[in-house]
Short mmCIF file of C-alpha atoms in Angstrom, two decimals:
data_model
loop_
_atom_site.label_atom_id
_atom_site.label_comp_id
_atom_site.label_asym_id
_atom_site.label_seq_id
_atom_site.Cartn_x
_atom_site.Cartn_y
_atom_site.Cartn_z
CA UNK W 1 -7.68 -10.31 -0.65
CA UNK W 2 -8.27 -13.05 -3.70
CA UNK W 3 -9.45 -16.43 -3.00
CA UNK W 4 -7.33 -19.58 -4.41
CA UNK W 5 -7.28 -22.84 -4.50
CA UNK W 6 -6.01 -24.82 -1.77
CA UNK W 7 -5.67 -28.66 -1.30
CA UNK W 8 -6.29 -30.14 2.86
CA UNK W 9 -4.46 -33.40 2.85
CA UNK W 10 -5.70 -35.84 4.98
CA UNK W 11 -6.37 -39.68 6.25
CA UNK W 12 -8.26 -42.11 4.39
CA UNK W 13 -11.80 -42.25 5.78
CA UNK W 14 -12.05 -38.68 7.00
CA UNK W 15 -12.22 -37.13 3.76
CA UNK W 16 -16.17 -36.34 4.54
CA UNK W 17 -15.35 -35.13 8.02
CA UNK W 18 -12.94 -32.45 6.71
CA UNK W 19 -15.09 -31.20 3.81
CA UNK W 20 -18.02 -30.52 6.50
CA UNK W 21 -15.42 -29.01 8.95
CA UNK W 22 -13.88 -26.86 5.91
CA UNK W 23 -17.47 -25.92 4.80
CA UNK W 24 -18.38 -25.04 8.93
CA UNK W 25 -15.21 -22.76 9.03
CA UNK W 26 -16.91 -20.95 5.79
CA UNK W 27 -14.95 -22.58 2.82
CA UNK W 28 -15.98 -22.05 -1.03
CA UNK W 29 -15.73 -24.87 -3.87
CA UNK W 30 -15.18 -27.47 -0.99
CA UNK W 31 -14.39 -30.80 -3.52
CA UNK W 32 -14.05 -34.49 -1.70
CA UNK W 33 -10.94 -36.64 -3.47
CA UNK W 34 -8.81 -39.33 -1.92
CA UNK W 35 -7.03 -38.34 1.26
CA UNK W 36 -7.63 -34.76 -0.07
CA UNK W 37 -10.06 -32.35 0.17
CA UNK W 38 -10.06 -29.18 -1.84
CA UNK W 39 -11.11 -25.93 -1.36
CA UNK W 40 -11.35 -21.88 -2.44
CA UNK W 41 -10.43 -18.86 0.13
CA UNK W 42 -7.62 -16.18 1.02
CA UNK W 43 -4.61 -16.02 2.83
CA UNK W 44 -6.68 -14.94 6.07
CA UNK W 45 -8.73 -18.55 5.37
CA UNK W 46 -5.45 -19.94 4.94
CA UNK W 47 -3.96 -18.92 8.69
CA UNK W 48 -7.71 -20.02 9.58
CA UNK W 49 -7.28 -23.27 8.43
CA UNK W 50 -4.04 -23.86 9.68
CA UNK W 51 -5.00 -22.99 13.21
CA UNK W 52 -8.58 -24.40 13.23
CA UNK W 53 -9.22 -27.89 11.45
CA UNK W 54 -8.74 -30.69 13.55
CA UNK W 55 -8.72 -33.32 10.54
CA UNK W 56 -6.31 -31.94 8.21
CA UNK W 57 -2.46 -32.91 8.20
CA UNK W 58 -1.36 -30.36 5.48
CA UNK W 59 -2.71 -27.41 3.79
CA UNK W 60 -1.01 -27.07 0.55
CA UNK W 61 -1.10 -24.13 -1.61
CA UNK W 62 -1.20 -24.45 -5.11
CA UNK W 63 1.44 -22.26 -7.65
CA UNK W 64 1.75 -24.31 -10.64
CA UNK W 65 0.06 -27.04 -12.95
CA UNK W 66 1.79 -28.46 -16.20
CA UNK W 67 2.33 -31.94 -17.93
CA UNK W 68 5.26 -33.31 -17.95
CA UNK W 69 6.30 -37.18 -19.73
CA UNK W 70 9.44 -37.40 -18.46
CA UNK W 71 12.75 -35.57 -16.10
CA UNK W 72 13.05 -32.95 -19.20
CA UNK W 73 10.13 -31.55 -19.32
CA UNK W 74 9.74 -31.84 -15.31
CA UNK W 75 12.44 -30.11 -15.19
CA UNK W 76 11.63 -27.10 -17.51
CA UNK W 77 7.99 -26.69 -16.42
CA UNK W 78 9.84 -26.04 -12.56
CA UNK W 79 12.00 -24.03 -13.91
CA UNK W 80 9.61 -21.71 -15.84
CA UNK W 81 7.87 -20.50 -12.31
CA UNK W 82 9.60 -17.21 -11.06
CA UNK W 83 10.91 -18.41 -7.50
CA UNK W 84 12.38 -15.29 -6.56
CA UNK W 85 8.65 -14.61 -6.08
CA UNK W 86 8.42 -17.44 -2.81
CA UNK W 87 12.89 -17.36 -2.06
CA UNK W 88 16.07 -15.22 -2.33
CA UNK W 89 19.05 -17.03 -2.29
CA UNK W 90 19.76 -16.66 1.48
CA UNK W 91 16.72 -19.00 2.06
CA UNK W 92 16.45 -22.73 2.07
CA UNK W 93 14.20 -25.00 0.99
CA UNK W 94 13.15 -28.60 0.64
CA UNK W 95 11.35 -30.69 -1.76
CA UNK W 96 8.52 -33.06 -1.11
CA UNK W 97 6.60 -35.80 -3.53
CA UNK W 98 4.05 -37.68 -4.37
CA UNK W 99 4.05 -39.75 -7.22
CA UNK W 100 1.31 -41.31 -9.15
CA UNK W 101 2.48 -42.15 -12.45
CA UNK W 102 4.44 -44.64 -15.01
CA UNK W 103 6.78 -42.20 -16.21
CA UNK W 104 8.01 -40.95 -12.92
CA UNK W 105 7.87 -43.92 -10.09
CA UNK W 106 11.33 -42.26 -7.91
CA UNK W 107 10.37 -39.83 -5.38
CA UNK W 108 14.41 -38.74 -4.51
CA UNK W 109 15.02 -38.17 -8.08
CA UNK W 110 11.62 -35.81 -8.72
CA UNK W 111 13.12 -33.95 -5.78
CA UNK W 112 16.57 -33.84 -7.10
CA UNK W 113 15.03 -32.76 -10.30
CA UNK W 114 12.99 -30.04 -8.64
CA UNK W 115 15.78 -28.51 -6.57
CA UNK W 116 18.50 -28.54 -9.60
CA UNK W 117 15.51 -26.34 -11.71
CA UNK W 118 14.86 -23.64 -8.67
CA UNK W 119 19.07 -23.35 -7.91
CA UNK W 120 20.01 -23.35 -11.26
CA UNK W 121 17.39 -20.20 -12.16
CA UNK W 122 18.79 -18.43 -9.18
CA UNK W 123 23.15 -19.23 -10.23
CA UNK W 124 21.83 -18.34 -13.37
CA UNK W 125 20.44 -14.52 -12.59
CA UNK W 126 23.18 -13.69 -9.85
CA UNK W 127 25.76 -16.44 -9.45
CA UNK W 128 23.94 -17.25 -5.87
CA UNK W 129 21.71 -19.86 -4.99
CA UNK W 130 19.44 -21.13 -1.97
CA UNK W 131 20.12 -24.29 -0.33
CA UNK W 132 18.44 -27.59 0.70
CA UNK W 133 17.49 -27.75 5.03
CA UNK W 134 15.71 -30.81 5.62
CA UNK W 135 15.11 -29.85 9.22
CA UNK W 136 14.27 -26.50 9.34
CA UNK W 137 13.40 -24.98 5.82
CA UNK W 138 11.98 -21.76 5.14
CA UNK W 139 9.86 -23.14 2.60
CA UNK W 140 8.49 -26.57 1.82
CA UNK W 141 7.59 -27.17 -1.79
CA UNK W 142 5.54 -29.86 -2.46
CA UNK W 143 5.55 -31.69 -6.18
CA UNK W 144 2.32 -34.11 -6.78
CA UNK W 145 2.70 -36.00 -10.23
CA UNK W 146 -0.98 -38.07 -11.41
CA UNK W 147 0.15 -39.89 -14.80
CA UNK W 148 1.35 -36.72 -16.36
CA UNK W 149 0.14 -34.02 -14.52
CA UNK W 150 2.36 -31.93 -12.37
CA UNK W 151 1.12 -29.65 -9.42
CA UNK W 152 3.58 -27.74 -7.95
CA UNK W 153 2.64 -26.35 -4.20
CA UNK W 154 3.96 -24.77 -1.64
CA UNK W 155 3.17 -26.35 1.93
CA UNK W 156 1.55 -23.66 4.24
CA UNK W 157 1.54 -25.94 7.16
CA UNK W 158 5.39 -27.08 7.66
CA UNK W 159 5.59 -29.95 9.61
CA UNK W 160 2.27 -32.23 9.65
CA UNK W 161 -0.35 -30.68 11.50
CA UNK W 162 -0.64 -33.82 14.04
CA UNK W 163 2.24 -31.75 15.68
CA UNK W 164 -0.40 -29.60 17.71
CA UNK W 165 2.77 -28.64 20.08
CA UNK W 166 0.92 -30.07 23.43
CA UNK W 167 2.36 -33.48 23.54
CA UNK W 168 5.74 -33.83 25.24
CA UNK W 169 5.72 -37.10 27.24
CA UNK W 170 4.62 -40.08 24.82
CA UNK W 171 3.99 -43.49 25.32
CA UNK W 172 4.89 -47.13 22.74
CA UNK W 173 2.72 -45.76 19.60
CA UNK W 174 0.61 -42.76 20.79
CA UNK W 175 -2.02 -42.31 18.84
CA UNK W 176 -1.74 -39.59 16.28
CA UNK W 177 -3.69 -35.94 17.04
CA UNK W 178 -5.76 -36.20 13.75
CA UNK W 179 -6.55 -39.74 13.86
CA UNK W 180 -7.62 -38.95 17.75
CA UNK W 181 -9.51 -36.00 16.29
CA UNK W 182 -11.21 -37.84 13.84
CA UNK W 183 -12.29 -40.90 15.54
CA UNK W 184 -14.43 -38.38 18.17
CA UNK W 185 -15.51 -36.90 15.15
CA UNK W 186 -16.75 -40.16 13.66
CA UNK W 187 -17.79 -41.37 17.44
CA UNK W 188 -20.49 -38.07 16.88
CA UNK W 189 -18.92 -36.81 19.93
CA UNK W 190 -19.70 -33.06 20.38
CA UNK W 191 -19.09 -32.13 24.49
CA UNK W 192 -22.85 -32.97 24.88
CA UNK W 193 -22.45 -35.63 28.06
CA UNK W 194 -19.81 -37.32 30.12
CA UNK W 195 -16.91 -38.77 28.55
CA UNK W 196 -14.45 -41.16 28.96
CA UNK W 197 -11.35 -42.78 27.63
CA UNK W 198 -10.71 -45.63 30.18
CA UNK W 199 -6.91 -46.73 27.94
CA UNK W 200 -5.88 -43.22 27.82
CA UNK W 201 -1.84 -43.34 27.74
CA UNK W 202 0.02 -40.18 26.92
CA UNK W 203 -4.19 -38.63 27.09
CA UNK W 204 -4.16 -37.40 23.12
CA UNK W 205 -7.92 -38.57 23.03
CA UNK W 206 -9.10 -36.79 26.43
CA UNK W 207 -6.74 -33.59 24.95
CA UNK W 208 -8.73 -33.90 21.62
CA UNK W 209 -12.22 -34.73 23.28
CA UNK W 210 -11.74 -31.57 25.48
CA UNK W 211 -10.76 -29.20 22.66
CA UNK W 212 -14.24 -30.14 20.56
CA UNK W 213 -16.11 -30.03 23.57
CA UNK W 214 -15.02 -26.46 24.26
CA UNK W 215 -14.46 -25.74 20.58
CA UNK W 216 -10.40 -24.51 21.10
CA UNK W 217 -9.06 -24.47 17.91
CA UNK W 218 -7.00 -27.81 17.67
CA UNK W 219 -3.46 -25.94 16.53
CA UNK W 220 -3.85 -23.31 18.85
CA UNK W 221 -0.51 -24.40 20.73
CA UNK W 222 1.95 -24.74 17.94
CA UNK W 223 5.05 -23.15 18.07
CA UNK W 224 5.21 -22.52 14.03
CA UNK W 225 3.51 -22.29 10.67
CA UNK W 226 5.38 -22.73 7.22
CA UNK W 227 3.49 -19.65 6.20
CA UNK W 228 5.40 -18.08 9.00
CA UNK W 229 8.76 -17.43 7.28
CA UNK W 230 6.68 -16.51 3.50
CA UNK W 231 7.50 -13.27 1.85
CA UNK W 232 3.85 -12.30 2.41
CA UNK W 233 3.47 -13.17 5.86
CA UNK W 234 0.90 -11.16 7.78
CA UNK W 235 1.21 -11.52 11.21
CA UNK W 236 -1.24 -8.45 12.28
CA UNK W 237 -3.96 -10.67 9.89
CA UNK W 238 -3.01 -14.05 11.45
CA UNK W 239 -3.36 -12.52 15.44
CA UNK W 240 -6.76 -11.15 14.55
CA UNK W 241 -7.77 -14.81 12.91
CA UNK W 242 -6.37 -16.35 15.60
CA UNK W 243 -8.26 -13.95 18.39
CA UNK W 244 -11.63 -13.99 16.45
CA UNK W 245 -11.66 -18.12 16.42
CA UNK W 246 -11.09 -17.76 20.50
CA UNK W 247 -14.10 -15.73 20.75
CA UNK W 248 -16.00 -18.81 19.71
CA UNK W 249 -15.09 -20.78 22.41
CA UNK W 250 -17.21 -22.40 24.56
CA UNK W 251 -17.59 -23.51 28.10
CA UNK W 252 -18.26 -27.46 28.89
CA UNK W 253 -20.58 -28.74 31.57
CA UNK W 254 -19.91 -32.27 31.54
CA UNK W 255 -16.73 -34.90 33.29
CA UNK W 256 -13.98 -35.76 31.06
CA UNK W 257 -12.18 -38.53 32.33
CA UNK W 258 -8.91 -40.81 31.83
CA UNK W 259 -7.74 -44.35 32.97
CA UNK W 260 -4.48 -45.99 32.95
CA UNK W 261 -3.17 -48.71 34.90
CA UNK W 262 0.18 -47.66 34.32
CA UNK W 263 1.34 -44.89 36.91
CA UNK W 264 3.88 -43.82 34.28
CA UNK W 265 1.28 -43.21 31.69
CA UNK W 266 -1.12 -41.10 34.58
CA UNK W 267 1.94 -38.97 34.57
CA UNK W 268 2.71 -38.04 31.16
CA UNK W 269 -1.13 -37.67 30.47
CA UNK W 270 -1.38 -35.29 32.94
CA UNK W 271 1.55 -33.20 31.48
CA UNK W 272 0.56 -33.30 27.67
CA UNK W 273 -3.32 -32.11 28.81
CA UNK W 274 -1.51 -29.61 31.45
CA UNK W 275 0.75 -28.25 28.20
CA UNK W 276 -2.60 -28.02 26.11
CA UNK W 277 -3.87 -25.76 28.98
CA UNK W 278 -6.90 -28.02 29.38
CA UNK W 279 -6.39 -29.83 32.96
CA UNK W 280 -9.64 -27.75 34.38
CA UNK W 281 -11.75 -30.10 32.20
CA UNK W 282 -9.62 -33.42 32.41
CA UNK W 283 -9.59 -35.66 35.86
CA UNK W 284 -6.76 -38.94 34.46
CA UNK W 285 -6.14 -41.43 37.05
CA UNK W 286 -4.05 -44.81 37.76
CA UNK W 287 -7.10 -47.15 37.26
CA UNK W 288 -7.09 -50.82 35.46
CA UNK W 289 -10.34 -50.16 32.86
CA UNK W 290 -11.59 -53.96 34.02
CA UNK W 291 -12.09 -53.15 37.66
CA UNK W 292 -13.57 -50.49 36.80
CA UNK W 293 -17.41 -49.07 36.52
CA UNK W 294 -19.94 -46.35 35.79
CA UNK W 295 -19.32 -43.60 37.99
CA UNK W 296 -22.01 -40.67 36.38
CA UNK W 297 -25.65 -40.53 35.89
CA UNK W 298 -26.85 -40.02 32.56
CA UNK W 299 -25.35 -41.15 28.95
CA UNK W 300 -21.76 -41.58 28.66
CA UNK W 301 -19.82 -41.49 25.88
CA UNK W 302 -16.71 -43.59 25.36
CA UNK W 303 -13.64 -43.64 23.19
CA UNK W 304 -10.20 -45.65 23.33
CA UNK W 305 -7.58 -46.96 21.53
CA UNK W 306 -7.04 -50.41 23.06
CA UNK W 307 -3.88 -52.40 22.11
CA UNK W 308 -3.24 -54.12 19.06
CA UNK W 309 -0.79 -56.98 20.17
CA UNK W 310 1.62 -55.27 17.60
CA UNK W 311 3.23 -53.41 20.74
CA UNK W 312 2.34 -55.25 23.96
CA UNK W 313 2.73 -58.73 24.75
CA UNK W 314 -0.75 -59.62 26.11
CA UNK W 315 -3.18 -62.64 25.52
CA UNK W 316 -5.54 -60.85 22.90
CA UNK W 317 -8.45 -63.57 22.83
CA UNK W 318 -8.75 -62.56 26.92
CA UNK W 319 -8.19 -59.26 26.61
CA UNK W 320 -11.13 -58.46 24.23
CA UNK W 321 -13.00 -60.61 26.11
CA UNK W 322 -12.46 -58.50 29.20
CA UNK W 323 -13.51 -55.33 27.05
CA UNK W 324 -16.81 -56.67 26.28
CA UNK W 325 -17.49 -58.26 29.96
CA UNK W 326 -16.62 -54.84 31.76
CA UNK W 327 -18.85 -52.98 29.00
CA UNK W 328 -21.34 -55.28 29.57
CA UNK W 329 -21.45 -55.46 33.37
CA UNK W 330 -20.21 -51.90 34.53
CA UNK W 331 -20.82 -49.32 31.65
CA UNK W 332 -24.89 -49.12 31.13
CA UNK W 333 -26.46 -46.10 28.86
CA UNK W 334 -23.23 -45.95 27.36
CA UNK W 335 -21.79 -45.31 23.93
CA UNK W 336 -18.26 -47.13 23.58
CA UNK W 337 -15.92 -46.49 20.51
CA UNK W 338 -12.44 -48.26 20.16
CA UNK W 339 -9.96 -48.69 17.24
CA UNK W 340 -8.42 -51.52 16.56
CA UNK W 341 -6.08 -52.96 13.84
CA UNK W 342 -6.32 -56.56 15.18
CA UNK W 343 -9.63 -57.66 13.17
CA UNK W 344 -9.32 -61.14 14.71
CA UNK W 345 -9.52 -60.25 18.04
CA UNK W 346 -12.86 -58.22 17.40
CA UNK W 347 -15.05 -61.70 17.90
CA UNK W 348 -13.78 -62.37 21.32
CA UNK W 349 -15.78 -59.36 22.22
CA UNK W 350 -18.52 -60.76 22.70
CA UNK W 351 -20.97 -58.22 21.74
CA UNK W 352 -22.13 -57.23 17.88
CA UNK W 353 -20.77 -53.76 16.74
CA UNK W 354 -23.78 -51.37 15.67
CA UNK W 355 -21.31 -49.46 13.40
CA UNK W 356 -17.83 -50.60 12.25
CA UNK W 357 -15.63 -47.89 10.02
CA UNK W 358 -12.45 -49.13 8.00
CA UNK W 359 -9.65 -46.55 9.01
CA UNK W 360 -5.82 -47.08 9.40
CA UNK W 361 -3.51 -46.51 12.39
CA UNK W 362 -0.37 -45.68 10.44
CA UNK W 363 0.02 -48.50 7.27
CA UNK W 364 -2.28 -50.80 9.69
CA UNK W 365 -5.91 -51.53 8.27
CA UNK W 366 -7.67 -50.90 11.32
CA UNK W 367 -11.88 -50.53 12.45
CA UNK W 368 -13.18 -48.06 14.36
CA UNK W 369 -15.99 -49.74 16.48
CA UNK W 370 -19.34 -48.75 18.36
CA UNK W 371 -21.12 -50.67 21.54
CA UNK W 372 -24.24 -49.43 22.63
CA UNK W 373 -24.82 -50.26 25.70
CA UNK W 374 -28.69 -49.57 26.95
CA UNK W 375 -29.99 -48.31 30.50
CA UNK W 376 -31.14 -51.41 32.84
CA UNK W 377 -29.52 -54.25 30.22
CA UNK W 378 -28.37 -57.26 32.29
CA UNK W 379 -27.67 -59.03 28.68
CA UNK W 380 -25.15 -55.86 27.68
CA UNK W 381 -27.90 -55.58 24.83
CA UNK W 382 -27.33 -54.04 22.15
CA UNK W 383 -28.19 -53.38 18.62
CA UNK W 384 -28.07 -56.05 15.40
CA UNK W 385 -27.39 -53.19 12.57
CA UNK W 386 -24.29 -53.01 10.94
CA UNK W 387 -22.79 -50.44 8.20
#
């Protein structure tokens, strides 16, 4: 099979993480852009991708480049691909943009554009034509415009690849699979000690943390990839992919462990990591984080997603202040990560971050932060460096 080009969309600040998990999975040309990383392989790579990276929300496959300075020549340079080589006209389809440039600032109308080019081609050769499915399309086209540059792709992932298929029950704003993924990724956590998420809500962190710990592909439980309904579709090449990554899996020695002090939140934890197949490795219980202490020998490693005040009505200035008193008091020889998008109610802490990373939780600006917390410290102390 021939390599191509491929483009692994992503969030901002994990473009690094991806290039090293693309270059781990055995990658070729991997190239760092903004919220993209791209890369060479072949359609085996492709399904390995797909299934494997835990950082990537698409994985886009491009067919086409041309320039284009305005809806005319957009139009012909779609047009002059040969789509009866990706549809027929009993399939549908749906257009999706992103738009860089002066000449072509409407994202609707590049899609309108798009799908008028590919349906007129095919009423053109046989007086039939696909149609639009914005549910459930058989293939997603994806149209990226910078200034006047036009990449047409087609979207092997189909819907995001956050969707790993293991989350059911949900909470007010879970936080999303790859930005879970990520942040352990960031936190340096591998599956080397005992972990815990002590905030954990619907448990997408603990589900995350216990798929790199045992290294289980992090797509492994998806119903469906947009490759999946391609005219080239292999599916005896995708089962082998998919049964060669399981071979690499490994087993975990340590505690992974969830708190919530809401009961309802215990429960639909316990069914998302149940879906994901990982409940031998996950204990969640209905405990309140600040009552809370230490309960293993040895390092720890912590990582939550406290709230923002953007969807619970709580007294922020008290509630930080709580975080860095419990760390302080109960959680010695400990490692403690949170996000946050509330930047002012990072002093109440109490404590100095050793690293602080800009991220964002949806369109929110948010930090991810890191307490060290040493053996013995009656002062919570903890280091003055700061990057």
């Amino acid at each position: 099979m021939e390599n191509f080009k491929m483009t692994a969309k992503t969030f901002f600040g994990f473009e690094e993480i991806l290039a090293r998990e693309l270059q781990i999975l055995g990658a070729q040309q991997v190239e760092i852009g903004t919220r993209v990383v791209s890369f060479k392989g072949d359609k085996g790579f492709m399904y390995k991708a797909n299934l494997a990276l835990r950082t990537a929300l698409k994985i886009l496959k491009p067919i086409k480049t041309f320039k284009a300075h305005n809806d005319k020549a957009l139009y012909e340079g779609i047009r002059a691909i040969d789509w009866s080589d990706y549809l027929t006209e009993h399939n549908t389809f749906l257009v999706e943009t992103t738009l860089h440039s002066e000449n072509f600032n409407h994202s609707q109308f590049v899609a309108l554009k798009t799908k008028d080019a590919i349906v007129d081609q095919f009423r053109d050769l046989n007086g039939k034509r696909p149609s639009i499915d914005k549910d459930f399309p058989d293939l997603q086209i994806h149209v990226h415009i910078d200034r006047d540059n036009v990449t047409v792709s087609l979207d092997s992932s189909g819907a995001s690849l956050h969707h790993r298929g293991y989350r059911t029950a949900t909470n007010i704003a879970p936080i999303n699979e790859v930005l879970a993924a990520g942040m352990l990724i960031l936190a340096g956590w591998e599956g080397k000690s005992h972990f815990l998420d002590p905030m954990c809500g619907s448990g997408t962190i603990l589900a995350e943390a216990a798929m790199i710990a045992c290294n289980v592909p992090a797509n492994i439980n998806r119903k469906e990839f947009g490759f999946e309904k391609w005219k080239d579709w292999d599916a005896e090449l995708f089962d082998n992919i998919m049964e060669s990554l399981l071979k690499k899996t490994r087993e975990f020695h340590y505690t992974i462990t969830g708190y919530d002090k809401a009961p309802s939140a215990v429960s639909k934890a316990k069914d998302n990591v149940r879906n994901a197949n990982l409940d031998e490795y996950i204990t969640i219980s209905n405990e309140n984080f600040f009552d809370s202490k230490k309960e293993t020998e040895g390092p720890l490693h912590m990582v939550f997603n406290p709230p923002y005040g953007e969807r619970l009505d709580i007294d922020m200035e008290r509630f930080y202040r709580e975080i860095g008193d419990t760390l302080k008091q109960n959680y010695p020889n400990t490692n403690a990560w949170f996000i946050t998008a509330n930047l002012e109610a990072l002093k109440f802490v109490g404590l100095k971050p050793s690293r602080k990373i800009k991220l964002f939780n949806g369109k929110l600006e948010a930090r991810l932060v890191k307490y060290e917390m040493y053996e013995g410290s009656k002062k919570g102390k903890y280091m003055n460096t700061e990057e």
